[in-house]
GROMACS .gro file of C-alpha atoms in nm:
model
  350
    1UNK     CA    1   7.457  -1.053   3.107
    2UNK     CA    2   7.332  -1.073   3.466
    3UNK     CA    3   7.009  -0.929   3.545
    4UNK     CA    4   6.999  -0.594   3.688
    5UNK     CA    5   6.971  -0.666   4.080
    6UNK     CA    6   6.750  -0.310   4.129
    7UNK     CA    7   6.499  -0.363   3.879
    8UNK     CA    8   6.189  -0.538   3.865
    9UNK     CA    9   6.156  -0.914   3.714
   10UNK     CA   10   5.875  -1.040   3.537
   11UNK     CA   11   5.781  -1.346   3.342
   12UNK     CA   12   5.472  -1.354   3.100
   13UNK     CA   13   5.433  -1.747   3.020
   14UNK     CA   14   5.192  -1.901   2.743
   15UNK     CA   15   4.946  -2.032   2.971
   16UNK     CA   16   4.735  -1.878   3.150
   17UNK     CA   17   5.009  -1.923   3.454
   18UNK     CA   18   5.242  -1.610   3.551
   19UNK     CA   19   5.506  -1.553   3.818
   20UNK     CA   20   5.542  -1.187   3.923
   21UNK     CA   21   5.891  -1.132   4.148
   22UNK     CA   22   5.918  -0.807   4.249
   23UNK     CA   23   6.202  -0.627   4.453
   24UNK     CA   24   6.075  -0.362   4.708
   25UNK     CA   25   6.319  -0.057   4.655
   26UNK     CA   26   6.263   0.051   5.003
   27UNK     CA   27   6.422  -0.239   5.151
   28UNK     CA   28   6.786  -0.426   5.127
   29UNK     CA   29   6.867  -0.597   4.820
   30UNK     CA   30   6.833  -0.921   4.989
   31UNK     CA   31   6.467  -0.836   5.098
   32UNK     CA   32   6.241  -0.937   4.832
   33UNK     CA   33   5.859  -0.990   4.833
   34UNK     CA   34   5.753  -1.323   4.580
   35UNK     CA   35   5.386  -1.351   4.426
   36UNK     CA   36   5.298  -1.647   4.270
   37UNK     CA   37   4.984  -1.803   4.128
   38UNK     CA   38   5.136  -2.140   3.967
   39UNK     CA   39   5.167  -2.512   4.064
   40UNK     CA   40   5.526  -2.595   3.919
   41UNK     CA   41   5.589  -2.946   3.789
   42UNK     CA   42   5.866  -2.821   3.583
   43UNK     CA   43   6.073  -2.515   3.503
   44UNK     CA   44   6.345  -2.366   3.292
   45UNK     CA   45   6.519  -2.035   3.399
   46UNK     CA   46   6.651  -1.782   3.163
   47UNK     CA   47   6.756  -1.445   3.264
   48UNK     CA   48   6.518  -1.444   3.576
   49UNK     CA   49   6.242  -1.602   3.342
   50UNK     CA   50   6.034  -1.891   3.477
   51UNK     CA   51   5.798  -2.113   3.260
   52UNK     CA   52   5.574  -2.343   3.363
   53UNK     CA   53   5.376  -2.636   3.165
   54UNK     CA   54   5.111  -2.807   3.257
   55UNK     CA   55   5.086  -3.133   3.241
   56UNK     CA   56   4.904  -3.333   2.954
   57UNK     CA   57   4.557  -3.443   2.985
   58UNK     CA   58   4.407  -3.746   2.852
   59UNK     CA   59   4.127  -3.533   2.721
   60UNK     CA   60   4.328  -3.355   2.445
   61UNK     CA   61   4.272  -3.409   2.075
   62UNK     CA   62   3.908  -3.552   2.162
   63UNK     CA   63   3.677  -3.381   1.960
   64UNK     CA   64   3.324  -3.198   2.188
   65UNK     CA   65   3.143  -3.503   2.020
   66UNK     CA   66   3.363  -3.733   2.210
   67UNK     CA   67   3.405  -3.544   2.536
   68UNK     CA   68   3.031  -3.596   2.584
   69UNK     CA   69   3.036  -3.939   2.491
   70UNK     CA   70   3.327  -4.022   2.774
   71UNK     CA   71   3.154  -3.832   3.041
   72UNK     CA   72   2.756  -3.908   2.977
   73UNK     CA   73   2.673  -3.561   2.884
   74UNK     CA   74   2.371  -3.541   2.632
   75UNK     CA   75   2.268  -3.191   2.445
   76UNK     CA   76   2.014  -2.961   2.661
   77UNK     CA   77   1.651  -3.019   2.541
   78UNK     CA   78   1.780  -3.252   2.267
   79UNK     CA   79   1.513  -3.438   2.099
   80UNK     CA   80   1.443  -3.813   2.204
   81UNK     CA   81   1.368  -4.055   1.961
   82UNK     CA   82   0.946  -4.067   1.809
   83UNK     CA   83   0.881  -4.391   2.039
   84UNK     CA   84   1.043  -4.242   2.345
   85UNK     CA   85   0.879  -3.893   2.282
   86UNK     CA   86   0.537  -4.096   2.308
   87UNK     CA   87   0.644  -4.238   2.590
   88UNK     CA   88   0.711  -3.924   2.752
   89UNK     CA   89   0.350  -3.777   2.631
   90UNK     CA   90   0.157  -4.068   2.799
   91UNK     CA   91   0.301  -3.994   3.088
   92UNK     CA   92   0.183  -3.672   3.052
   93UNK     CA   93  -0.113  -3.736   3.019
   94UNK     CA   94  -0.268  -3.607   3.351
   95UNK     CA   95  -0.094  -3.248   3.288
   96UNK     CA   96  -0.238  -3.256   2.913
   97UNK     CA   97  -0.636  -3.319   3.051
   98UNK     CA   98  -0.560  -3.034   3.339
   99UNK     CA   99  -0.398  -2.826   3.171
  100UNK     CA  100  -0.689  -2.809   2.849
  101UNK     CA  101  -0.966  -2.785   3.164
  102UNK     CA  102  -0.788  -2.462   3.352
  103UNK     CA  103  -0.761  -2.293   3.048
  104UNK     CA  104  -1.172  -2.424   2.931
  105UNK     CA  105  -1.268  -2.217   3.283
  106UNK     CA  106  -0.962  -1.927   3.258
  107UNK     CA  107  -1.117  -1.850   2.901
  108UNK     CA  108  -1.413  -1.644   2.976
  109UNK     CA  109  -1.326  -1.574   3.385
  110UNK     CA  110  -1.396  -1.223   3.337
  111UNK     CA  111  -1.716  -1.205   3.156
  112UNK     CA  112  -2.012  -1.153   3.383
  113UNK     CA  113  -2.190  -1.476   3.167
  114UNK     CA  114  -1.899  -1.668   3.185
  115UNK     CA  115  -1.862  -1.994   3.034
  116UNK     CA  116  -2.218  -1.912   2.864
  117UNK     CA  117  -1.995  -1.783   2.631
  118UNK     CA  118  -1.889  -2.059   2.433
  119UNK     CA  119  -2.221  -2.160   2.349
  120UNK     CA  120  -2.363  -1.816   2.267
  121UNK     CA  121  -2.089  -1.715   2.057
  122UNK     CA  122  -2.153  -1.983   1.809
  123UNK     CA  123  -2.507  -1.948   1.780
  124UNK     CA  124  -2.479  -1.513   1.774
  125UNK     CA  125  -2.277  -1.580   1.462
  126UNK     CA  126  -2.520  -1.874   1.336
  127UNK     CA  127  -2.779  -1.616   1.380
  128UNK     CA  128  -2.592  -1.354   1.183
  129UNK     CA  129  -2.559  -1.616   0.910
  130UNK     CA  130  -2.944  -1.699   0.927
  131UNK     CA  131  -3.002  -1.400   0.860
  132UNK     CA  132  -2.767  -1.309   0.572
  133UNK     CA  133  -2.754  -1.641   0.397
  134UNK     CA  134  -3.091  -1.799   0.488
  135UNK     CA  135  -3.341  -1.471   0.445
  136UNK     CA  136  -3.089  -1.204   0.255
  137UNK     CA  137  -2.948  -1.430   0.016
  138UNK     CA  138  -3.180  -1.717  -0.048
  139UNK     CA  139  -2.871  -1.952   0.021
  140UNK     CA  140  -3.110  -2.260   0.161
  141UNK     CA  141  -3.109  -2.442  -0.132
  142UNK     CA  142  -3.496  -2.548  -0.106
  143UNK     CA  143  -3.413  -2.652   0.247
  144UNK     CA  144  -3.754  -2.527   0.493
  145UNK     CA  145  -3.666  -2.357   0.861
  146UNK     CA  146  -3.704  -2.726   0.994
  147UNK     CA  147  -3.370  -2.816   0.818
  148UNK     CA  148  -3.207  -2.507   0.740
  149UNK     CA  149  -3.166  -2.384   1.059
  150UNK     CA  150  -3.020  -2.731   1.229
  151UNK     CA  151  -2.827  -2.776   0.906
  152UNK     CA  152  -2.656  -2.372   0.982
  153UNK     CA  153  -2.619  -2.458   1.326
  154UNK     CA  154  -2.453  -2.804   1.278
  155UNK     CA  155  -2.229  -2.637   1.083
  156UNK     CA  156  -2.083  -2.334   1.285
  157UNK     CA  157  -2.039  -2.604   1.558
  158UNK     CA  158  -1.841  -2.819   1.389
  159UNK     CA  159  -1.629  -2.579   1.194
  160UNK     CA  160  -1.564  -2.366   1.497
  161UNK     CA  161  -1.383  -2.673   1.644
  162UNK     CA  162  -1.140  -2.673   1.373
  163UNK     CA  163  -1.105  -2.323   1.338
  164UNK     CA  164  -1.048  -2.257   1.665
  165UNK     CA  165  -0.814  -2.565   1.713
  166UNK     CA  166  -0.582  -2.403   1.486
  167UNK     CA  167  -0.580  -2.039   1.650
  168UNK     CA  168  -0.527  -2.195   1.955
  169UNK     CA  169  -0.247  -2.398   1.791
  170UNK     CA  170  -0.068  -2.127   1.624
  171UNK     CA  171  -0.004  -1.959   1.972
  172UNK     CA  172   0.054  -2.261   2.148
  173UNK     CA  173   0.438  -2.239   2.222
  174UNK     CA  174   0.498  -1.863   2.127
  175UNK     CA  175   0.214  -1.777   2.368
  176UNK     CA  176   0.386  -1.989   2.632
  177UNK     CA  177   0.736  -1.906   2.617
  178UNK     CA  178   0.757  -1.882   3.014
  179UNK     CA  179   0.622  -2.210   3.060
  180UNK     CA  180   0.826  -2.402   2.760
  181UNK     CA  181   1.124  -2.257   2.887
  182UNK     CA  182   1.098  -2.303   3.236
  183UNK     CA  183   1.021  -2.642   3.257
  184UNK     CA  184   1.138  -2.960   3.052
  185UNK     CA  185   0.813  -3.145   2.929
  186UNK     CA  186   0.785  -3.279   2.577
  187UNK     CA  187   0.641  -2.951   2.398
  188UNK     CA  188   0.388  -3.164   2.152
  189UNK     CA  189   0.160  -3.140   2.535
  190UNK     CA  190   0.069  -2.779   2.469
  191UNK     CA  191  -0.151  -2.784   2.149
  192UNK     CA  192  -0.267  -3.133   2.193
  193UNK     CA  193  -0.389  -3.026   2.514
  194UNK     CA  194  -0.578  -2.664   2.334
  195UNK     CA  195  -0.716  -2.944   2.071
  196UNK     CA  196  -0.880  -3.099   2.382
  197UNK     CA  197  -1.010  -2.796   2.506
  198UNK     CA  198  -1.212  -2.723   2.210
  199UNK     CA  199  -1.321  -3.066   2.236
  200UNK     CA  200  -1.457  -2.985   2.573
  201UNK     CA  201  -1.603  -2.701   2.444
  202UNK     CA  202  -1.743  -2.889   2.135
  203UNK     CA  203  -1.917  -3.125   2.373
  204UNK     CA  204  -2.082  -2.847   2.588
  205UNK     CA  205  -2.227  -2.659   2.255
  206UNK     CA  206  -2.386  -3.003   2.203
  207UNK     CA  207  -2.641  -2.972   2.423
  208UNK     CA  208  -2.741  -2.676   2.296
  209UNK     CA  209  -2.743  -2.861   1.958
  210UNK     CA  210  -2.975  -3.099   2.069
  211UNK     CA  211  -3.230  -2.875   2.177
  212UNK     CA  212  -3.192  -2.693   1.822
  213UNK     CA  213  -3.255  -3.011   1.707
  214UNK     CA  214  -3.546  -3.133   1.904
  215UNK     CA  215  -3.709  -2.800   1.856
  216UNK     CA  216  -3.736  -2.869   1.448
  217UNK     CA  217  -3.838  -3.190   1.470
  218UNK     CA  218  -3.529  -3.429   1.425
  219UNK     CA  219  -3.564  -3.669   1.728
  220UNK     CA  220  -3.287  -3.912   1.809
  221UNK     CA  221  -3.200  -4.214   1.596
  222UNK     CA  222  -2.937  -4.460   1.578
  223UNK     CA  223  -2.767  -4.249   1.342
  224UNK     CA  224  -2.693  -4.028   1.581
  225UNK     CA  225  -2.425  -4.294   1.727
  226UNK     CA  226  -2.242  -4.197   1.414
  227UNK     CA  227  -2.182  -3.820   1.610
  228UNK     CA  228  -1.870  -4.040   1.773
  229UNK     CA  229  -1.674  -4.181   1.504
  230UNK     CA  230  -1.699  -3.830   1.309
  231UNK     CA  231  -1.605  -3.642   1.605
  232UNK     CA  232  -1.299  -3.868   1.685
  233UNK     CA  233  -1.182  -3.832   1.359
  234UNK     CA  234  -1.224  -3.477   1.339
  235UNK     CA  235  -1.037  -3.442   1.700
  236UNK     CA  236  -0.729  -3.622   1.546
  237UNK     CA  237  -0.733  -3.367   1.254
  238UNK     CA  238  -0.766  -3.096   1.470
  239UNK     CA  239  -0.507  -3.212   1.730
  240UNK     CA  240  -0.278  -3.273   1.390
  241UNK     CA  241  -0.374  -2.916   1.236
  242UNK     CA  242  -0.313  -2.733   1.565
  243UNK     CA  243   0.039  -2.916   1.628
  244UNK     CA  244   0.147  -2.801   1.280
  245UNK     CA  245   0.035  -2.448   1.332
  246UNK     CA  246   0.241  -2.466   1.654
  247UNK     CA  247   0.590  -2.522   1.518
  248UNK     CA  248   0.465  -2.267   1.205
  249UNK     CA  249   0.336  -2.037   1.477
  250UNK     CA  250   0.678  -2.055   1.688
  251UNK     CA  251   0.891  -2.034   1.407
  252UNK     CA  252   0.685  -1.714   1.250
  253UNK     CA  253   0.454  -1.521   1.540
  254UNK     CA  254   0.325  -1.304   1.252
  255UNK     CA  255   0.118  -1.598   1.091
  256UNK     CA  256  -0.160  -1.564   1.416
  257UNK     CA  257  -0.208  -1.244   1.280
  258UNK     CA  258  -0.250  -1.379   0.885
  259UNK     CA  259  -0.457  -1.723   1.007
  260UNK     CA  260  -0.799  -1.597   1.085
  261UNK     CA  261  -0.823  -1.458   0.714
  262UNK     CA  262  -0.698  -1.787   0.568
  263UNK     CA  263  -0.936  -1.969   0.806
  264UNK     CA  264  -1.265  -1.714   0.683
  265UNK     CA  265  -1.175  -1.823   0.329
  266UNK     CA  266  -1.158  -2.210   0.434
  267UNK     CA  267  -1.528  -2.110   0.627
  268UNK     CA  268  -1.676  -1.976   0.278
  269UNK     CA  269  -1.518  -2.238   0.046
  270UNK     CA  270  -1.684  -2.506   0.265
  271UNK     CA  271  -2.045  -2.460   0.314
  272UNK     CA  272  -2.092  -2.366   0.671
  273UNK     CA  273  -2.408  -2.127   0.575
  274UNK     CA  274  -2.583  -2.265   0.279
  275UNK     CA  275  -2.556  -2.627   0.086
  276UNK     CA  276  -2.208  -2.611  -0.100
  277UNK     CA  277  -2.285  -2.876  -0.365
  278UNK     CA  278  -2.607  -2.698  -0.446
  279UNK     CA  279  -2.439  -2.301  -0.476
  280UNK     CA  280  -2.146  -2.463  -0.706
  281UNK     CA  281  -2.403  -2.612  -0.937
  282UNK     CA  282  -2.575  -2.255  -0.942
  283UNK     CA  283  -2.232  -2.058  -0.993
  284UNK     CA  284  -2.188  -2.311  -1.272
  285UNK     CA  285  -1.822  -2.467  -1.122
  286UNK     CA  286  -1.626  -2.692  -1.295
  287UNK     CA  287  -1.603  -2.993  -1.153
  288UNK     CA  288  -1.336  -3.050  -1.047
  289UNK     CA  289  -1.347  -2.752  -0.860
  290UNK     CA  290  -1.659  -2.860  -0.682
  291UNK     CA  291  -1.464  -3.233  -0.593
  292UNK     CA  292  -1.159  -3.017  -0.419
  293UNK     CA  293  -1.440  -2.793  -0.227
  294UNK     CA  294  -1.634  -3.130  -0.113
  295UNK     CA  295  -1.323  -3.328  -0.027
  296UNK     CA  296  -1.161  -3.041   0.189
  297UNK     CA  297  -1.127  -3.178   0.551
  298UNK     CA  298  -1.428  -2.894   0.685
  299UNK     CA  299  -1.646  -2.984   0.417
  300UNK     CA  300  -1.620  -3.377   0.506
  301UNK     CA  301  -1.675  -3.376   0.895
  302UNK     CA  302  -1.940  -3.126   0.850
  303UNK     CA  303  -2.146  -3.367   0.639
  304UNK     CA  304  -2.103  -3.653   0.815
  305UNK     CA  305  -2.260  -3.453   1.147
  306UNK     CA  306  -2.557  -3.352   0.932
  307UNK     CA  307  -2.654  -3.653   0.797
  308UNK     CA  308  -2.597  -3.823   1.120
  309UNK     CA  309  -2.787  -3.559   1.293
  310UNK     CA  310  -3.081  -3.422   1.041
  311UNK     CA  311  -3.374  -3.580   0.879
  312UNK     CA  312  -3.428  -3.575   0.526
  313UNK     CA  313  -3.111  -3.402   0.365
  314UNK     CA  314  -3.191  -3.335   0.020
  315UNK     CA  315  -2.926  -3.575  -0.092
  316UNK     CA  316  -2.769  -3.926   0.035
  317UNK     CA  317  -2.440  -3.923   0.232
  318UNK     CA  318  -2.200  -3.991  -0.050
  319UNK     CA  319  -2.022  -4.326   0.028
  320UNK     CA  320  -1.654  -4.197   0.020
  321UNK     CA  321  -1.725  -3.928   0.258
  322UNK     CA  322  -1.614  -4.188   0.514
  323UNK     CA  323  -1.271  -4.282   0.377
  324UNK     CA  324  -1.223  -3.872   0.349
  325UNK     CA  325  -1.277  -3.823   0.699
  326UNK     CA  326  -1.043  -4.127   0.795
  327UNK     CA  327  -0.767  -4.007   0.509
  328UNK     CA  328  -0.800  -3.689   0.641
  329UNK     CA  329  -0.752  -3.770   1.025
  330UNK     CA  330  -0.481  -4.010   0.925
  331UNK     CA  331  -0.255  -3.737   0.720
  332UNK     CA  332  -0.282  -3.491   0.971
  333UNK     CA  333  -0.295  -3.659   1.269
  334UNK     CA  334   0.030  -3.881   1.223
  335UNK     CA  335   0.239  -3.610   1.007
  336UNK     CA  336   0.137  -3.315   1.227
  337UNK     CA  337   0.260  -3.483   1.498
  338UNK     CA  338   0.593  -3.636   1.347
  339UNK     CA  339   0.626  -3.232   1.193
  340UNK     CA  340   0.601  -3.124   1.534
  341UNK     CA  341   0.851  -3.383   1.676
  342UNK     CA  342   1.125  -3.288   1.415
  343UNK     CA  343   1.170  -2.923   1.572
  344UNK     CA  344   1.126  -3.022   1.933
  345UNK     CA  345   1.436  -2.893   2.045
  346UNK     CA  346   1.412  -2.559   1.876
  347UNK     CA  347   1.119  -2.407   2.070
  348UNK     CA  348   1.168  -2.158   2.330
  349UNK     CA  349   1.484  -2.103   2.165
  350UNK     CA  350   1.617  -1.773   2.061
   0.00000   0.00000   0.00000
């Protein structure tokens, strides 16, 4: 049957190409207005229907796998291989040490004492402990002023580093969401570069540290030189601590909420305010209870600062106490930061 000459014509065609013909019934039948929006390489007519194929491409039946590989096309923010991701983070380097020192001066900006802060905050809450452990509590363990007091200071220093490594950690990428997804920059820079802030910070308490110690006697000795092996090794279990809290702390923002009272248990169970060996022999421990609560990592870098630091310790440095501290830097430092790697191209995600 031949198409009606008066009516309109259409063709709806399987690709996304379409011919409209249209007549205009206010003009002759031989007057017709044609819209098209095709390229025609070939066509088949049937009853006033036009379709149109396109041609074949060479890319069809290759899987998205192999369209990248063709055209050089790699996986936004895909992770890089553990040697190249080093690679990347030396040359980083110069953002990591800036980066740690704006946010050392940012931290207190708006406090009229400023950076006083981070030493008086460490010896206000030594002083709180003095006062409860020390005088309340009898928690000295025979230990006089002269090496009580160093001994409670030593420790609130040191643990502080660690403790506040891992807060800073846990909000390392979920605290910086702007900046991790903004730029490209191998994400393992952010709580490296917090660990080396409270390094900094560490460094500056020192000198108060010094004084304490100078004040009760304890004058410097070449045992103090062991202060830098026991704070290196404490760094890289810090900087190993903080980048697992990070990918824990991006995956699950709750757990900055949960860490501080994990990390006041961890304070208690490892002596910061009174001798730890001495109060588990008075609570009558087991021992293997008191081996765990002398090998944890706090316990460990805290005594190798005292007996570094303070005369006359009622007790000799236990030999293994070194090996700890290395076992300990070792384990977190290399598996935090392979943990870390694995996720990189998950944060800032979602």
């Amino acid at each position: 049957m031949a198409p009606d000459p008066t009516g309109p014509t259409s063709c709806h065609l399987t690709s996304s190409y379409q011919i409209r013909i249209e007549r205009d019934p206010g003009r002759g039948p031989a007057q017709r207005t044609l819209k098209t929006k095709v390229s025609t390489v070939s066509e088949t007519t049937h009853d006033s229907a036009v379709a149109v194929s396109a041609p074949p491409s060479p890319d069809d039946g290759l899987s998205p796998a192999e369209l990248a590989k063709k055209y050089g096309l790699s996986v936004s923010g895909a992770r890089v291989g553990l040697g190249e991701y080093i690679r990347q983070m030396w040359g980083r380097r110069h953002f990591i040490l800036a980066f740690s020192q704006a946010k050392l001066t940012a931290q207190y900006s708006q406090a009229k004492l400023g950076q006083l802060w981070q030493v008086a905050t460490p010896l206000l809450n030594a002083a709180v402990y003095f006062f409860i452990f020390g005088l309340l509590l009898g928690g000295r363990g025979g230990m006089g002023n002269e090496q009580y007091i160093p001994f409670l200071v030593t420790g609130v220093f040191v643990f502080t580093f660690s403790q506040n490594s891992a807060m800073a950690g846990v909000r390392a990428i979920s605290g910086n969401l702007g900046l991790v997804r903004a730029l490209h920059f191998p994400r393992a820079s952010l709580p490296i570069s917090f660990s080396l802030q409270q390094l900094q910070q560490l460094l500056f308490s020192m000198i108060v540290l010094v004084v304490v110690l100078l004040g009760f006697g304890h004058f410097p000795d070449f045992s103090w030189l062991l202060v830098i092996p026991a704070l290196a090794l404490q760094f890289v279990f810090n900087t190993g601590l903080a980048l697992i809290m990070a990918r824990m702390g991006a995956k699950t923002p709750d757990l900055a909420q949960l860490l501080p009272f994990i990390l006041r248990t961890w304070m208690y169970a490892s002596g910061v305010m009174y001798p730890l060996e001495h109060m588990l022999q008075k609570a009558g421990a087991h021992s293997w209870v008191s081996d765990v609560l002398l090998a944890n990592p706090a316990a460990v870098y805290m005594d190798l600062m005292r007996y570094a630091l303070i005369d006359g310790m009622p007790e000799a440095l236990p030999p293994h106490v070194w090996s700890f501290a290395l076992g300990w830097a070792v384990l977190f430092g290399v598996g935090g930061f392979v943990y870390f790697w694995k996720a990189e191209e998950q944060y800032g995600r979602g």
